[in-house]
Coordinates of N, CA and C in Angstrom, one line a residue:
X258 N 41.9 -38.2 36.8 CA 42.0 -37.9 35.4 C 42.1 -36.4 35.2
X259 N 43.1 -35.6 34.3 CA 43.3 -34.4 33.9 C 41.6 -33.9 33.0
X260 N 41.0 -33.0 33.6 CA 39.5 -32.8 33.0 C 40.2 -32.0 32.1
X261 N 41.3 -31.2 31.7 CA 41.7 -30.5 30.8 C 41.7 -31.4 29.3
X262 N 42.1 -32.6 29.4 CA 42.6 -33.4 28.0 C 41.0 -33.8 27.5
X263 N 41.2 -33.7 25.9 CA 40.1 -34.5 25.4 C 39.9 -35.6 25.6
X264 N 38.8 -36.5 25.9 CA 38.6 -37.7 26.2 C 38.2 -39.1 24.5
X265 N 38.8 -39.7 24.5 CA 38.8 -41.0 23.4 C 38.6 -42.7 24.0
X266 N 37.7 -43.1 23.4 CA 37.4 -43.9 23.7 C 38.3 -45.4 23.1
X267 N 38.9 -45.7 23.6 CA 40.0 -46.6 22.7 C 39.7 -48.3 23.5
X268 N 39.3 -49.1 21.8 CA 39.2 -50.2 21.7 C 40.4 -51.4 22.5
X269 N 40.9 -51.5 23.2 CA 42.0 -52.5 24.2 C 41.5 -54.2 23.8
X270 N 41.6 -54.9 22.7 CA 41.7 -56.1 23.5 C 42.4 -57.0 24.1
X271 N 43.7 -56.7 24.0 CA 44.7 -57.1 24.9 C 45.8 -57.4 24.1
X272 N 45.7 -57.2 22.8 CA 46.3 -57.2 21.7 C 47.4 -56.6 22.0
X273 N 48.6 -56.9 20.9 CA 49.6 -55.4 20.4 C 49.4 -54.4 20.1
X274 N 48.3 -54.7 18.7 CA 47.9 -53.3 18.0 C 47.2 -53.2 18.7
X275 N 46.1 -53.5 19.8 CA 45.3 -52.4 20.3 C 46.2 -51.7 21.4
X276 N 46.9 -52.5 21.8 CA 48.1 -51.6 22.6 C 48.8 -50.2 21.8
X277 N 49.0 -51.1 21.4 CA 50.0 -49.4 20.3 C 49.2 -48.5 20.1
X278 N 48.1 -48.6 19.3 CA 46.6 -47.5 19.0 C 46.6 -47.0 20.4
X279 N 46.1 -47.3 21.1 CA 46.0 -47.0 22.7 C 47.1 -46.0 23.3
X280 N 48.3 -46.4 23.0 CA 49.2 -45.8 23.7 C 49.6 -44.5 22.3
X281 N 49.4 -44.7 21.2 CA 49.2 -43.4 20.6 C 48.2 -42.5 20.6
X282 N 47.0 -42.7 20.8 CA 46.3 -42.1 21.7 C 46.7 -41.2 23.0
X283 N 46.8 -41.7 23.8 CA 48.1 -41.2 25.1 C 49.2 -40.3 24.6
X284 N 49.8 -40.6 23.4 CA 50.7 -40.1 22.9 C 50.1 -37.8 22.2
X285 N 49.1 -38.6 21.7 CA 48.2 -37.6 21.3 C 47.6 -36.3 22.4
X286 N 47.3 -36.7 23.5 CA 47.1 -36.1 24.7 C 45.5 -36.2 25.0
X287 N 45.2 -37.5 24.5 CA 44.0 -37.9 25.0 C 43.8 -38.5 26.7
X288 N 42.3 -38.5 27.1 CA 42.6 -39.2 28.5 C 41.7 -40.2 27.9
X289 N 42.4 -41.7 28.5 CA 41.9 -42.6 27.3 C 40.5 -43.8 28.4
X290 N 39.2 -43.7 27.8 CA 38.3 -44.5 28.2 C 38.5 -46.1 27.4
X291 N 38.9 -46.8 28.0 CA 39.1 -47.8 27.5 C 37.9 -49.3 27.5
X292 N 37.7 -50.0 26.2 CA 37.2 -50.8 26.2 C 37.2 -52.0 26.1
X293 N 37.1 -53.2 26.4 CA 37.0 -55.1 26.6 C 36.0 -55.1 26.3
X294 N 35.9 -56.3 25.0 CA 34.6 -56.8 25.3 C 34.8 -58.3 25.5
X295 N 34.0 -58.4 26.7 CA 34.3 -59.6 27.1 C 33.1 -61.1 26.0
X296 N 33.5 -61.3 25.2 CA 32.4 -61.9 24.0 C 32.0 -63.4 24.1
X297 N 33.1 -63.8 25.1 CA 33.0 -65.4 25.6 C 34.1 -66.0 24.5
X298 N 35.3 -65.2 24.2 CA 36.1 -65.7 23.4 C 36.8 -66.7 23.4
X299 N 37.7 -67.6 23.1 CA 37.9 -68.8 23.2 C 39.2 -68.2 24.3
X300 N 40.0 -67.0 23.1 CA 41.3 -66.8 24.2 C 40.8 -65.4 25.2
X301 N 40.3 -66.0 26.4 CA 39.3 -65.2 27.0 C 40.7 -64.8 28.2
X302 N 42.0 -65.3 27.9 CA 43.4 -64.8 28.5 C 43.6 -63.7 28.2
X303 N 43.5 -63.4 26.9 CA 43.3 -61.7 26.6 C 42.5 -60.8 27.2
X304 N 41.9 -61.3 27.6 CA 41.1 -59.7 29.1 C 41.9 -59.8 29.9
X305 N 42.6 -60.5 30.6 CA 43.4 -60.2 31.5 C 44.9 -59.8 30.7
X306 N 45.2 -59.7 29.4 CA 46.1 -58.8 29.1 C 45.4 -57.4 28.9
X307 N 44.5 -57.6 28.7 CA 43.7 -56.1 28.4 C 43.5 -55.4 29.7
X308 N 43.5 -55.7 30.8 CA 43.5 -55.2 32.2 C 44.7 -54.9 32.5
X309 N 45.7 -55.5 31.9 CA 47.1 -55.1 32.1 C 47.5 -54.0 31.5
X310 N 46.9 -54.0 30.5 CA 47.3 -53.2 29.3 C 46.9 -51.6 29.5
X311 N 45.2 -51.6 29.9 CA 45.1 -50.4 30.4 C 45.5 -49.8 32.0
X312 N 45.9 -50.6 32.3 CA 46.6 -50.0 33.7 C 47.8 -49.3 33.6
X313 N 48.5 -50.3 32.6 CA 50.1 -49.6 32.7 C 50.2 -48.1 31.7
X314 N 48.7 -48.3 30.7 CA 48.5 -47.2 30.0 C 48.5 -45.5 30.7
X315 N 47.6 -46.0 31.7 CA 46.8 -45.2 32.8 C 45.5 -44.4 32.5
X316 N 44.7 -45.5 31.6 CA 43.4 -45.3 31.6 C 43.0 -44.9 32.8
X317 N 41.3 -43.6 32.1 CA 40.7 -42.8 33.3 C 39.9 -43.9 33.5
X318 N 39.2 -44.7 32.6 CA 38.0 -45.5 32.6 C 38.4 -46.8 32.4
X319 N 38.1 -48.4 32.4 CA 38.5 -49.1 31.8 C 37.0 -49.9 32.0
X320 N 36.4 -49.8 31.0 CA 35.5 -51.3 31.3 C 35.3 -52.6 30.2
X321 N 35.1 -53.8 31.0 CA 35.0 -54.7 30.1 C 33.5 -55.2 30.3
X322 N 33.0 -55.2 28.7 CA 31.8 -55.4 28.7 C 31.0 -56.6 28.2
X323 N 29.9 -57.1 29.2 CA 29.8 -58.8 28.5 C 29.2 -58.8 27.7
X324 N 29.1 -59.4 26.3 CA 28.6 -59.5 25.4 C 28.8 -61.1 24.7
X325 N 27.8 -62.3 24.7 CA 28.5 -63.5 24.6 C 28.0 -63.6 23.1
X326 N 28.9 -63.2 22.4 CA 28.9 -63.8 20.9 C 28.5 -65.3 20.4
X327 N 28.9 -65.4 21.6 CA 29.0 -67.8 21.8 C 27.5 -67.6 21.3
X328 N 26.8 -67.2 21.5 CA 25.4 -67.7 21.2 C 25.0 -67.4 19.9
X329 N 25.9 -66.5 18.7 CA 25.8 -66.7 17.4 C 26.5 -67.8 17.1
X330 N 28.0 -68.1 17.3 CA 28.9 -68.7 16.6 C 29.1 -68.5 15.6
X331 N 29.4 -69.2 14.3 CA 30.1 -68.8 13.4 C 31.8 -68.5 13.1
X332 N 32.6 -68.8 14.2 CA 33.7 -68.6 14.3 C 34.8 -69.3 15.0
X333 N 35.7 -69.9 14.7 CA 36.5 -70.8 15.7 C 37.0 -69.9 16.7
X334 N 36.9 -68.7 17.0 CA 37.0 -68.1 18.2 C 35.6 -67.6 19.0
X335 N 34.6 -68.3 18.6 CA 33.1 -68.0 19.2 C 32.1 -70.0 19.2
X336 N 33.3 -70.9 18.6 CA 32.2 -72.0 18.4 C 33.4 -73.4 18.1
X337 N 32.9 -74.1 18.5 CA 33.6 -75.4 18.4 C 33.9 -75.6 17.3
X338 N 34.6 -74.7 16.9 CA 35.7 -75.1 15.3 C 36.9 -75.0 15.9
X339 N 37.4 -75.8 15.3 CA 39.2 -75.7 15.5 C 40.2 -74.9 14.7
X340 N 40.7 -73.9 15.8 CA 41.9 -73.1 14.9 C 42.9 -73.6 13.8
X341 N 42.8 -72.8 13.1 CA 44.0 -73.3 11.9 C 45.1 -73.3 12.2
X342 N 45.9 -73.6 12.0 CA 47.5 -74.4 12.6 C 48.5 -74.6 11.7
X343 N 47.9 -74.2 10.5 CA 49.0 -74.6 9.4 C 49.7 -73.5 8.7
X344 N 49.6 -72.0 8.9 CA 50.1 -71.2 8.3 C 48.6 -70.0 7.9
X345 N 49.5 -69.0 7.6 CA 48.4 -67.6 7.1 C 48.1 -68.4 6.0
X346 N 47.0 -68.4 5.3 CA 46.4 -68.7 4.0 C 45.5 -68.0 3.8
X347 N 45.6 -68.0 1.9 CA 44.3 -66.9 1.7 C 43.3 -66.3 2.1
X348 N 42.4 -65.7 1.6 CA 40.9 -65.9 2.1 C 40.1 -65.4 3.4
X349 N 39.7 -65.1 3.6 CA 39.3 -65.0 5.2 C 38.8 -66.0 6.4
X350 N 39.9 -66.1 6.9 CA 39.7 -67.7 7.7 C 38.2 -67.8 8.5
X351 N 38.8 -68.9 9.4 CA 37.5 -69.2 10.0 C 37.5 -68.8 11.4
X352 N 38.5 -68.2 11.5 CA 39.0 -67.0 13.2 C 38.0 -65.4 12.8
X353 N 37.8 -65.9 11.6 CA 36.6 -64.2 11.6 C 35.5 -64.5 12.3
X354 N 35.3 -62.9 13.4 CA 34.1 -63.1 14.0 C 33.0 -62.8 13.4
X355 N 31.8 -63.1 12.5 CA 30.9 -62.0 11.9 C 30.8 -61.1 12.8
X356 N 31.0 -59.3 11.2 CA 31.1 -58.5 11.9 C 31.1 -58.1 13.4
X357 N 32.5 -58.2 13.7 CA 33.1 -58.3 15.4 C 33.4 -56.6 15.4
X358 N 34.5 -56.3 14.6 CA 34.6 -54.3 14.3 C 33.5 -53.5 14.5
X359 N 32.2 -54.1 13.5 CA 31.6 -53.1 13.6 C 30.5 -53.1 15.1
X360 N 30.4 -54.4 15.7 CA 29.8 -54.4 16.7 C 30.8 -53.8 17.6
X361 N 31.8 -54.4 18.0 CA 32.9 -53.1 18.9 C 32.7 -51.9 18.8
X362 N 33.0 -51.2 17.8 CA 33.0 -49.9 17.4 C 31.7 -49.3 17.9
X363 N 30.2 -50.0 17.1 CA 29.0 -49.7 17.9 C 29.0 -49.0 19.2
X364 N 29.4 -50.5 20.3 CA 29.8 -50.4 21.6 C 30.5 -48.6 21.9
X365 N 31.7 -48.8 21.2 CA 32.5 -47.8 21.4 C 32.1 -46.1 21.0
X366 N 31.0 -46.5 20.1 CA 30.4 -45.1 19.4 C 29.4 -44.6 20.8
X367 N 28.4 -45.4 20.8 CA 27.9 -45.2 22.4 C 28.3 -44.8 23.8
X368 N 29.6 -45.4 23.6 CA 29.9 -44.8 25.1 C 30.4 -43.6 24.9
X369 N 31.3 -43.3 24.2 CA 32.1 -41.7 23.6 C 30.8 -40.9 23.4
X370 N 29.4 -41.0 22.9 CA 28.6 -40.1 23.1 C 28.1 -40.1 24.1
X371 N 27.9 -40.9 25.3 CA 27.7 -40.7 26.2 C 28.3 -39.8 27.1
X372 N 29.5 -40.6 26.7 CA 31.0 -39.6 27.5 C 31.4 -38.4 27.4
X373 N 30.8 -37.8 26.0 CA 31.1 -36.7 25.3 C 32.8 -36.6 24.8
X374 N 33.2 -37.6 24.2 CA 33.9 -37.7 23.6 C 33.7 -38.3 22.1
X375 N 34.4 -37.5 21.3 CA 34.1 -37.3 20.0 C 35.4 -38.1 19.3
X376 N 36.5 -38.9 19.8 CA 37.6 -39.6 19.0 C 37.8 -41.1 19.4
X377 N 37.3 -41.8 18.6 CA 37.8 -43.4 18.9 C 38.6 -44.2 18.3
X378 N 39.5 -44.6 18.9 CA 40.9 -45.4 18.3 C 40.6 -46.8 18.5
X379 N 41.0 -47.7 17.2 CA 40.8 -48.9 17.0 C 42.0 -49.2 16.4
X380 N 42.7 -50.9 16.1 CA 44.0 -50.9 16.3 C 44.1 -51.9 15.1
X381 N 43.5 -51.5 13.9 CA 43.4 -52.5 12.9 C 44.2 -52.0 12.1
X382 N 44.7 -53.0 11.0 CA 45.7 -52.6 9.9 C 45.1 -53.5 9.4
X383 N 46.0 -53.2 7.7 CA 45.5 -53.9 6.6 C 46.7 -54.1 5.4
X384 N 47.4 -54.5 6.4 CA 49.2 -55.0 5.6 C 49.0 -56.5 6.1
X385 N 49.6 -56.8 7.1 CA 49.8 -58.2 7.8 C 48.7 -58.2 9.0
X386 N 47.7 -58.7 8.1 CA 46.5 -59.1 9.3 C 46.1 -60.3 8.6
X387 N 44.8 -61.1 8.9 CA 44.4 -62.3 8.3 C 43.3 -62.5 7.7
X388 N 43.0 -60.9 6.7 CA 42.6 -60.8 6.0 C 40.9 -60.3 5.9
X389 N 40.7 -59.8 7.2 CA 39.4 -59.9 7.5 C 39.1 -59.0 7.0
X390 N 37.7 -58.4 6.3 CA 36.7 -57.4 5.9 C 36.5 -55.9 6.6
X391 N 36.6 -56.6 7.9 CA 36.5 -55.1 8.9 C 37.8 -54.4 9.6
X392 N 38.9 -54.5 8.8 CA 39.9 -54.1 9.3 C 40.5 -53.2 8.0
X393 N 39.4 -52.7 7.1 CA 40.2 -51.9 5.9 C 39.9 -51.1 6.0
X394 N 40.7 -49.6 5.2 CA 40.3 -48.8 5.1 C 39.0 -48.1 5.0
X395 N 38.2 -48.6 3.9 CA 37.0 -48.4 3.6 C 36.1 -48.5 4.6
X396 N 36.2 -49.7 5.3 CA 35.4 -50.2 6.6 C 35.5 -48.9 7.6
X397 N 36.7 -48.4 8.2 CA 37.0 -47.2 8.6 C 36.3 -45.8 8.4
X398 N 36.7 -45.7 7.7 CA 35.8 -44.2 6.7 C 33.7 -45.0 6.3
X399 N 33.7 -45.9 6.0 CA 32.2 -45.9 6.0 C 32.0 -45.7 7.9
X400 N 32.2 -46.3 8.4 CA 31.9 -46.4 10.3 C 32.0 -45.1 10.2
X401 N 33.2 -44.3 9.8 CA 32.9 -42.9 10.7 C 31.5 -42.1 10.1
X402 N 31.7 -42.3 8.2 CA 30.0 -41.8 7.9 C 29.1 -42.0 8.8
X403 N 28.6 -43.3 9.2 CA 27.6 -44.0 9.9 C 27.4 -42.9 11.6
X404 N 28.5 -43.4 11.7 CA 28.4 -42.1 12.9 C 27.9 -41.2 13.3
X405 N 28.3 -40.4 11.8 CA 28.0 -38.8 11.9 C 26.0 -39.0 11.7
X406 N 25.4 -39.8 11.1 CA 24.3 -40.2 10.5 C 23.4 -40.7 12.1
X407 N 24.2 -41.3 12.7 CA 23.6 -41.9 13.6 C 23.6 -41.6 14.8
X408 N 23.8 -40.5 15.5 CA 24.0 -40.5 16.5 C 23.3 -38.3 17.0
X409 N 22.9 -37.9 18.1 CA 22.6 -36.9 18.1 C 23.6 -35.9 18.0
X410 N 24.6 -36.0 18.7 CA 26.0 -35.8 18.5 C 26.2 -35.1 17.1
X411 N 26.4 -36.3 16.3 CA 26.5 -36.2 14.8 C 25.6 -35.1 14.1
X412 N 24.1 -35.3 14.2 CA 23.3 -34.6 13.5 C 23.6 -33.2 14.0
X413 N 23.6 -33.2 15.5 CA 23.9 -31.3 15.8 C 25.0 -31.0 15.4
X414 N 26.0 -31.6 14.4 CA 27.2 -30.5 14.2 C 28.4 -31.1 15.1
X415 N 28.7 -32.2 15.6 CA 29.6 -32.7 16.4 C 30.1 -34.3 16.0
X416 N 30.1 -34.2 14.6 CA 30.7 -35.7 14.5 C 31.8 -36.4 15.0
X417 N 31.8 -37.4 15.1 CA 32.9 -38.4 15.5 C 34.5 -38.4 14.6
X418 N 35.4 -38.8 15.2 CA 36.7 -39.0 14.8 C 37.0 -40.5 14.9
X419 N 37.2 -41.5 13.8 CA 37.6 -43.0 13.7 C 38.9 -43.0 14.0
X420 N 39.8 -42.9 14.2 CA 41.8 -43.1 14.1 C 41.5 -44.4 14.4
X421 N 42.4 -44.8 13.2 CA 42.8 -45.9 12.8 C 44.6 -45.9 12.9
X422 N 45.4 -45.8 14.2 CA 46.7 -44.8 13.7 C 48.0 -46.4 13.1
X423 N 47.4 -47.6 13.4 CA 48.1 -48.7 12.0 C 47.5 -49.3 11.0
X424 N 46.7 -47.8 10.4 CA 45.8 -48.5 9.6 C 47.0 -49.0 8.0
X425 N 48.1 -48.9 8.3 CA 48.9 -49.2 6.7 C 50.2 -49.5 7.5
X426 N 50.2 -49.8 8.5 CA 51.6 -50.8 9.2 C 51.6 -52.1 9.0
X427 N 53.0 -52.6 8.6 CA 53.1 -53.9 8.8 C 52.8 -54.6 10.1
X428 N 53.4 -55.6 10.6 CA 53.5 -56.2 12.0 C 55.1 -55.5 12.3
X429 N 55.9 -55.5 11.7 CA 57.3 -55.0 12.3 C 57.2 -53.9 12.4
X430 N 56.6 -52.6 11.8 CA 56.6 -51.2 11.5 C 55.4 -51.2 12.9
X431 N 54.5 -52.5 13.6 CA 54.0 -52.1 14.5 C 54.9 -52.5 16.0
X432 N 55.3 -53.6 15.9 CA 56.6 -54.0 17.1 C 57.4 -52.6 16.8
X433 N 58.1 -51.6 15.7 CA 59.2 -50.7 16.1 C 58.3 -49.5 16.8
X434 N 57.2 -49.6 16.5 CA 56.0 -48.4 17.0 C 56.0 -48.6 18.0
X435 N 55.7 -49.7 18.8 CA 55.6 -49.9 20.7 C 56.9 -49.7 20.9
X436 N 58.0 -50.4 20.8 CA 59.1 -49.7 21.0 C 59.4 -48.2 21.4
X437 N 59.5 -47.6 20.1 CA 59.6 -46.0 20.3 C 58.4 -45.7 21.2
X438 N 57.5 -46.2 21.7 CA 56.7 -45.6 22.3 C 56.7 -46.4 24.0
X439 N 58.2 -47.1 24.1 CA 58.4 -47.2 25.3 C 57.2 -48.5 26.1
X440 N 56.9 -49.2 25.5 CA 55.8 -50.0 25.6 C 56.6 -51.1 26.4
X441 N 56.1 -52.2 27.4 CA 56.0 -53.7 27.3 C 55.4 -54.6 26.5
X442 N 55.6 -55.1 25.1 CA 55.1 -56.1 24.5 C 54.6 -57.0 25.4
X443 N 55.3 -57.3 26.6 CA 55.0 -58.5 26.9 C 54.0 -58.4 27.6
X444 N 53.1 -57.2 27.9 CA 51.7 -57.2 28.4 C 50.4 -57.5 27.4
X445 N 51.2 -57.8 26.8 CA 50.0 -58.4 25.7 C 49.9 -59.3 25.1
X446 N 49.0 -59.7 24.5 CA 48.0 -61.5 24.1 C 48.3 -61.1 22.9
X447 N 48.2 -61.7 21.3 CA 47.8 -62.5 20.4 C 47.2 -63.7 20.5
X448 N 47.6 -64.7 20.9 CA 47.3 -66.5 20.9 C 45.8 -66.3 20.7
X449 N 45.4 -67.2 18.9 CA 43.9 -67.1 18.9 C 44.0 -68.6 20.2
X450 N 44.5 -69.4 20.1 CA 44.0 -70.8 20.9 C 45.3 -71.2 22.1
X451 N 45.4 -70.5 22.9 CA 46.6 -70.6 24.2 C 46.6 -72.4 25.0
X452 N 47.4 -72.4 25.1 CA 47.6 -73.9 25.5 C 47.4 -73.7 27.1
X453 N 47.2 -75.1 27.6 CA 46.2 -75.0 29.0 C 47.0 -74.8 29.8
X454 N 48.5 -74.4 29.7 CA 49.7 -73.7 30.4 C 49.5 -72.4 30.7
X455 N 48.4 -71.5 29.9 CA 48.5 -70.0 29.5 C 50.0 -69.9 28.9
X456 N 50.2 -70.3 27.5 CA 51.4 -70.2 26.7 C 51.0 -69.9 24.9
X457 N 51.3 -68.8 24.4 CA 51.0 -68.5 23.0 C 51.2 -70.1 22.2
X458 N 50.4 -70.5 21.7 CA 50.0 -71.9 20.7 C 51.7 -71.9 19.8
X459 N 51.9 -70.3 19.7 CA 52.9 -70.7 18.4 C 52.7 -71.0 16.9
X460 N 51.3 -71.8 16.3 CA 51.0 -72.1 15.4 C 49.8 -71.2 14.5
X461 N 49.1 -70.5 15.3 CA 47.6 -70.3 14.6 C 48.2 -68.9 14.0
X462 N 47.4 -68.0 13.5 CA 47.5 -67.1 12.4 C 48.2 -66.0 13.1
X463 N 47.5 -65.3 14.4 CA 48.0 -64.6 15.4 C 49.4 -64.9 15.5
X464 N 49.7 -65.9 15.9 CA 51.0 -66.1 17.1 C 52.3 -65.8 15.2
X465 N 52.0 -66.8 14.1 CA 52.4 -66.1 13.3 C 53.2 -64.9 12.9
X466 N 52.2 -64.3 13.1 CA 52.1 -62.6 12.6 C 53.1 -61.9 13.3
X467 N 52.4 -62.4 15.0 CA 53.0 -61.4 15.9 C 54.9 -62.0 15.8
X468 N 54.8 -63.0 15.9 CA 56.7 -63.7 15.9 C 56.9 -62.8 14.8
X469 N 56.9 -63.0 13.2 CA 57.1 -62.3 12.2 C 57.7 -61.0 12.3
X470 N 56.5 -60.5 12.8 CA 56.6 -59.0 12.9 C 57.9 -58.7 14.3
X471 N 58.2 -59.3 15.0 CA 59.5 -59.2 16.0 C 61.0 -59.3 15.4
X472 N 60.4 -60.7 13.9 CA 61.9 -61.2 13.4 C 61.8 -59.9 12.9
X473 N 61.2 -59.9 11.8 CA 61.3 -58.9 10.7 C 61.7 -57.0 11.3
X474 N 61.2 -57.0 12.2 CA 62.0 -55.9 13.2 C 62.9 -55.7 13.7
X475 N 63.3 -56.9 14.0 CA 64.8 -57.1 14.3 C 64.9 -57.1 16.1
X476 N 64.2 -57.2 16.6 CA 63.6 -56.5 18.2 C 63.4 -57.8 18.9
X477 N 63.7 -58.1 20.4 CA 63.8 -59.2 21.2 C 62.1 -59.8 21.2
X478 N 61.8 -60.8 21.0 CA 60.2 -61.0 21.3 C 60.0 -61.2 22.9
X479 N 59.0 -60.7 23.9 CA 59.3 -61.4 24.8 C 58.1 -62.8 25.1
X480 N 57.4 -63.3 24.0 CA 56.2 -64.0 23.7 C 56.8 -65.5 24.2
X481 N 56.1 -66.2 24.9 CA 56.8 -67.1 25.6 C 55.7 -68.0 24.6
X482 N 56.1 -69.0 23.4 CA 55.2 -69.9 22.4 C 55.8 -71.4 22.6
X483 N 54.6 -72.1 22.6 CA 54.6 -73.3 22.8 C 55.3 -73.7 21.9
X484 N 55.7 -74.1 20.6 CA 55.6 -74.1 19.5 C 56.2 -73.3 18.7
X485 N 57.0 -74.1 17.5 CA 57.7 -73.1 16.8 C 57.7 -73.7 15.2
X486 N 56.8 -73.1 14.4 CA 56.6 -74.2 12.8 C 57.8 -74.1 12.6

């Protein structure tokens, strides 16, 4: 690792957007500590895009951390509910993890003071997402308050930095962003529910979004989907 570059702790779940956030990051001239949480997720395929993801990044740090949410539930990606299948619909589905952001973020506020890193990138937008609570602006800007409040860091005069850098991108304005930023989409997960092939479902909210955002960009997908509504 270059000891010269500031260090950022950047959220990886094996996502797009946390790819993109991640690699703007990089872009920025951070050296990027990267984090998994491994929560006992249903599409638990996504850590192994997330290991992909920071490798090809060239994270200094990468760790994936166990944390099994399965033991709250609450969520068809933490508990024997079944993913929705039928299209984005209003409302905040039932793929929301209770507060899942702000526990990551937590995670991620900890290690950066530990680390002595003062900047953490998270990969949420609030154009075409599925509507969740912890992915808005507001949510953003209170977390980084909280921060500054919470930590010793904070109180001596050294508060935290949230980047949120698709915090007002669509899904296509985020596929042209990997793009120009020279990325492999195809190192990365969406699928909330992957079929026992390891193949994107094609149906649930995720796989959706992410197709959309390829059409509507005009850009080759290389998402291999079971399924096509």
């Amino acid at each position: 690792m270059d000891s010269d570059k500031p260090k950022a702790v950047v959220l990886v779940s094996g996502g797009l957007d946390s790819m993109v956030a991640a690699a703007c990051a990089r872009e920025a001239g951070f050296a990027l500590f990267a984090l998994s949480v491994d929560y006992n997720q249903r599409h638990r395929v996504e850590l192994a895009a997330a290991q992909r993801v920071a490798a090809a990044l060239g994270a200094a740090r990468h760790v994936i951390l166990p944390l099994d949410l399965s033991a709250f539930g609450g969520s068809a990606l933490t508990a024997d509910i079944e993913v929705p299948k039928t299209g984005v619909a209003p409302g905040i589905p039932v793929t929301y993890v209770p507060a899942r952001n702000t526990i990551f973020l937590s995670l991620a506020l900890g290690w950066a003071e530990a680390a002595g890193a003062r900047d953490l990138f998270i990969g949420v937008n609030a154009l075409d997402y599925s509507g969740y609570p912890d992915c808005r602006p507001e949510f953003i800007a209170a977390f980084e308050g909280l921060a500054e409040l919470a930590t010793k860091a904070g109180v001596e005069g050294a508060p935290f930095r949230i980047h949120a850098p698709l915090q007002h991108m669509s899904k296509a304005d985020i596929v042209r962003e990997a793009a120009r930023l020279g990325l492999d989409a195809g190192l990365s997960w969406s699928c909330y529910d992957p079929t026992p092939e390891g193949r994107h479902c094609g149906l649930c909210d995720s796989c959706r979004l992410r197709r959309r955002g390829f059409d509507e960009a005009s850009l080759p997908d290389p998402t291999d989907y079971a399924a096509r509504p």
